Amino acid sequence: TTLTITVTGTNDAPTATAATGSVTEDASITGSISAEDVDLPAGASLTFSTTSTAAGLTLNADGSYSFDASSYDSLKAGEEQVITIPVVVTDDQGATA
């Protein structure tokens, strides 16, 4: 007598870690957003995208970004502006985080 259990895999969605940074006006920063996908096949990659725009921001499909703060000269000394950009991470099967 045996017990047979069949487990069927499903596509797991990627998970992403929020990225933060700070910069002074007229300066630039670069960085990358971290994401993982436990069932991403070798050779496949995650794609990062956003439908939002922010002056000075460039988001690349590989999750790297650059931000040029020269458009924020109107800020007074000590004043801060927080810019929040929603980012979608998509795996090779179309699952998103």
PDB file of C-alpha atoms in Angstrom:
ATOM      1  CA  THR A   1       0.000   0.000   0.000  1.00  0.00           C
ATOM      2  CA  THR A   2       1.274   3.483  -0.833  1.00  0.00           C
ATOM      3  CA  LEU A   3       0.165   7.040  -0.572  1.00  0.00           C
ATOM      4  CA  THR A   4       0.681   8.993  -3.777  1.00  0.00           C
ATOM      5  CA  ILE A   5       0.546  12.770  -3.715  1.00  0.00           C
ATOM      6  CA  THR A   6       0.932  14.800  -6.881  1.00  0.00           C
ATOM      7  CA  VAL A   7       2.096  18.378  -6.518  1.00  0.00           C
ATOM      8  CA  THR A   8       1.548  20.635  -9.512  1.00  0.00           C
ATOM      9  CA  GLY A   9       3.730  23.702  -9.806  1.00  0.00           C
ATOM     10  CA  THR A  10       2.356  27.137 -10.502  1.00  0.00           C
ATOM     11  CA  ASN A  11       4.076  30.322 -11.552  1.00  0.00           C
ATOM     12  CA  ASP A  12       5.162  32.242  -8.480  1.00  0.00           C
ATOM     13  CA  ALA A  13       5.054  36.019  -8.791  1.00  0.00           C
ATOM     14  CA  PRO A  14       8.267  37.966  -8.330  1.00  0.00           C
ATOM     15  CA  THR A  15       8.883  39.891  -5.132  1.00  0.00           C
ATOM     16  CA  ALA A  16      10.504  43.303  -5.050  1.00  0.00           C
ATOM     17  CA  THR A  17      12.162  45.366  -2.356  1.00  0.00           C
ATOM     18  CA  ALA A  18      11.374  49.078  -2.228  1.00  0.00           C
ATOM     19  CA  ALA A  19      14.317  51.277  -3.137  1.00  0.00           C
ATOM     20  CA  THR A  20      15.042  54.619  -1.515  1.00  0.00           C
ATOM     21  CA  GLY A  21      17.535  57.349  -2.146  1.00  0.00           C
ATOM     22  CA  SER A  22      18.240  60.964  -1.383  1.00  0.00           C
ATOM     23  CA  VAL A  23      19.925  63.674  -3.375  1.00  0.00           C
ATOM     24  CA  THR A  24      20.431  67.419  -3.226  1.00  0.00           C
ATOM     25  CA  GLU A  25      19.128  69.643  -6.005  1.00  0.00           C
ATOM     26  CA  ASP A  26      21.431  69.850  -9.023  1.00  0.00           C
ATOM     27  CA  ALA A  27      22.988  66.477  -8.143  1.00  0.00           C
ATOM     28  CA  SER A  28      22.345  62.998  -9.547  1.00  0.00           C
ATOM     29  CA  ILE A  29      22.026  59.504  -8.118  1.00  0.00           C
ATOM     30  CA  THR A  30      21.942  56.041  -9.628  1.00  0.00           C
ATOM     31  CA  GLY A  31      20.819  52.737  -8.204  1.00  0.00           C
ATOM     32  CA  SER A  32      18.847  49.590  -8.817  1.00  0.00           C
ATOM     33  CA  ILE A  33      15.679  48.015  -7.502  1.00  0.00           C
ATOM     34  CA  SER A  34      16.071  44.508  -6.081  1.00  0.00           C
ATOM     35  CA  ALA A  35      13.654  41.749  -7.016  1.00  0.00           C
ATOM     36  CA  GLU A  36      13.584  37.965  -6.892  1.00  0.00           C
ATOM     37  CA  ASP A  37      11.549  35.203  -8.473  1.00  0.00           C
ATOM     38  CA  VAL A  38      11.935  31.726  -7.007  1.00  0.00           C
ATOM     39  CA  ASP A  39      10.949  29.978 -10.241  1.00  0.00           C
ATOM     40  CA  LEU A  40      12.544  32.228 -12.855  1.00  0.00           C
ATOM     41  CA  PRO A  41      14.266  29.983 -15.409  1.00  0.00           C
ATOM     42  CA  ALA A  42      17.983  30.338 -16.055  1.00  0.00           C
ATOM     43  CA  GLY A  43      18.530  32.908 -18.767  1.00  0.00           C
ATOM     44  CA  ALA A  44      15.195  34.642 -18.154  1.00  0.00           C
ATOM     45  CA  SER A  45      14.997  38.054 -16.566  1.00  0.00           C
ATOM     46  CA  LEU A  46      12.572  40.218 -14.676  1.00  0.00           C
ATOM     47  CA  THR A  47      11.323  43.412 -16.301  1.00  0.00           C
ATOM     48  CA  PHE A  48      10.802  46.649 -14.382  1.00  0.00           C
ATOM     49  CA  SER A  49       8.367  49.318 -15.575  1.00  0.00           C
ATOM     50  CA  THR A  50       6.270  52.260 -14.457  1.00  0.00           C
ATOM     51  CA  THR A  51       3.481  54.316 -15.965  1.00  0.00           C
ATOM     52  CA  SER A  52       4.399  57.303 -13.786  1.00  0.00           C
ATOM     53  CA  THR A  53       6.794  60.060 -14.670  1.00  0.00           C
ATOM     54  CA  ALA A  54       8.980  62.298 -12.547  1.00  0.00           C
ATOM     55  CA  ALA A  55      11.242  65.023 -13.855  1.00  0.00           C
ATOM     56  CA  GLY A  56      14.792  63.706 -13.999  1.00  0.00           C
ATOM     57  CA  LEU A  57      13.978  60.010 -13.493  1.00  0.00           C
ATOM     58  CA  THR A  58      15.053  57.286 -15.901  1.00  0.00           C
ATOM     59  CA  LEU A  59      13.956  53.735 -15.022  1.00  0.00           C
ATOM     60  CA  ASN A  60      15.502  50.972 -17.118  1.00  0.00           C
ATOM     61  CA  ALA A  61      13.890  47.592 -17.821  1.00  0.00           C
ATOM     62  CA  ASP A  62      16.586  45.838 -15.747  1.00  0.00           C
ATOM     63  CA  GLY A  63      15.617  47.786 -12.607  1.00  0.00           C
ATOM     64  CA  SER A  64      18.510  50.228 -12.708  1.00  0.00           C
ATOM     65  CA  TYR A  65      17.631  53.887 -12.466  1.00  0.00           C
ATOM     66  CA  SER A  66      19.148  57.337 -12.546  1.00  0.00           C
ATOM     67  CA  PHE A  67      17.734  60.535 -11.126  1.00  0.00           C
ATOM     68  CA  ASP A  68      18.927  64.022 -12.018  1.00  0.00           C
ATOM     69  CA  ALA A  69      17.591  66.544  -9.477  1.00  0.00           C
ATOM     70  CA  SER A  70      18.413  69.644 -11.534  1.00  0.00           C
ATOM     71  CA  SER A  71      14.678  70.188 -12.185  1.00  0.00           C
ATOM     72  CA  TYR A  72      14.089  70.885  -8.493  1.00  0.00           C
ATOM     73  CA  ASP A  73      15.885  74.243  -8.168  1.00  0.00           C
ATOM     74  CA  SER A  74      12.675  75.851  -6.895  1.00  0.00           C
ATOM     75  CA  LEU A  75      13.072  74.127  -3.506  1.00  0.00           C
ATOM     76  CA  LYS A  76      14.031  76.523  -0.740  1.00  0.00           C
ATOM     77  CA  ALA A  77      16.988  75.812   1.570  1.00  0.00           C
ATOM     78  CA  GLY A  78      16.046  72.862   3.804  1.00  0.00           C
ATOM     79  CA  GLU A  79      12.817  72.148   1.915  1.00  0.00           C
ATOM     80  CA  GLU A  80      12.313  68.561   0.765  1.00  0.00           C
ATOM     81  CA  GLN A  81      10.161  67.009  -1.911  1.00  0.00           C
ATOM     82  CA  VAL A  82       9.384  63.301  -1.678  1.00  0.00           C
ATOM     83  CA  ILE A  83       8.867  61.594  -5.019  1.00  0.00           C
ATOM     84  CA  THR A  84       7.190  58.190  -4.979  1.00  0.00           C
ATOM     85  CA  ILE A  85       7.085  56.173  -8.188  1.00  0.00           C
ATOM     86  CA  PRO A  86       5.127  52.903  -8.374  1.00  0.00           C
ATOM     87  CA  VAL A  87       7.147  50.218 -10.150  1.00  0.00           C
ATOM     88  CA  VAL A  88       5.844  46.938 -11.573  1.00  0.00           C
ATOM     89  CA  VAL A  89       8.130  43.908 -11.774  1.00  0.00           C
ATOM     90  CA  THR A  90       7.094  41.294 -14.349  1.00  0.00           C
ATOM     91  CA  ASP A  91       8.447  37.763 -14.746  1.00  0.00           C
ATOM     92  CA  ASP A  92       8.780  35.653 -17.895  1.00  0.00           C
ATOM     93  CA  GLN A  93       5.245  34.269 -17.436  1.00  0.00           C
ATOM     94  CA  GLY A  94       3.586  37.672 -16.951  1.00  0.00           C
ATOM     95  CA  ALA A  95       3.192  37.509 -13.166  1.00  0.00           C
ATOM     96  CA  THR A  96       3.730  40.865 -11.488  1.00  0.00           C
ATOM     97  CA  ALA A  97       4.721  42.354  -8.179  1.00  0.00           C
TER      98      ALA A  97
END
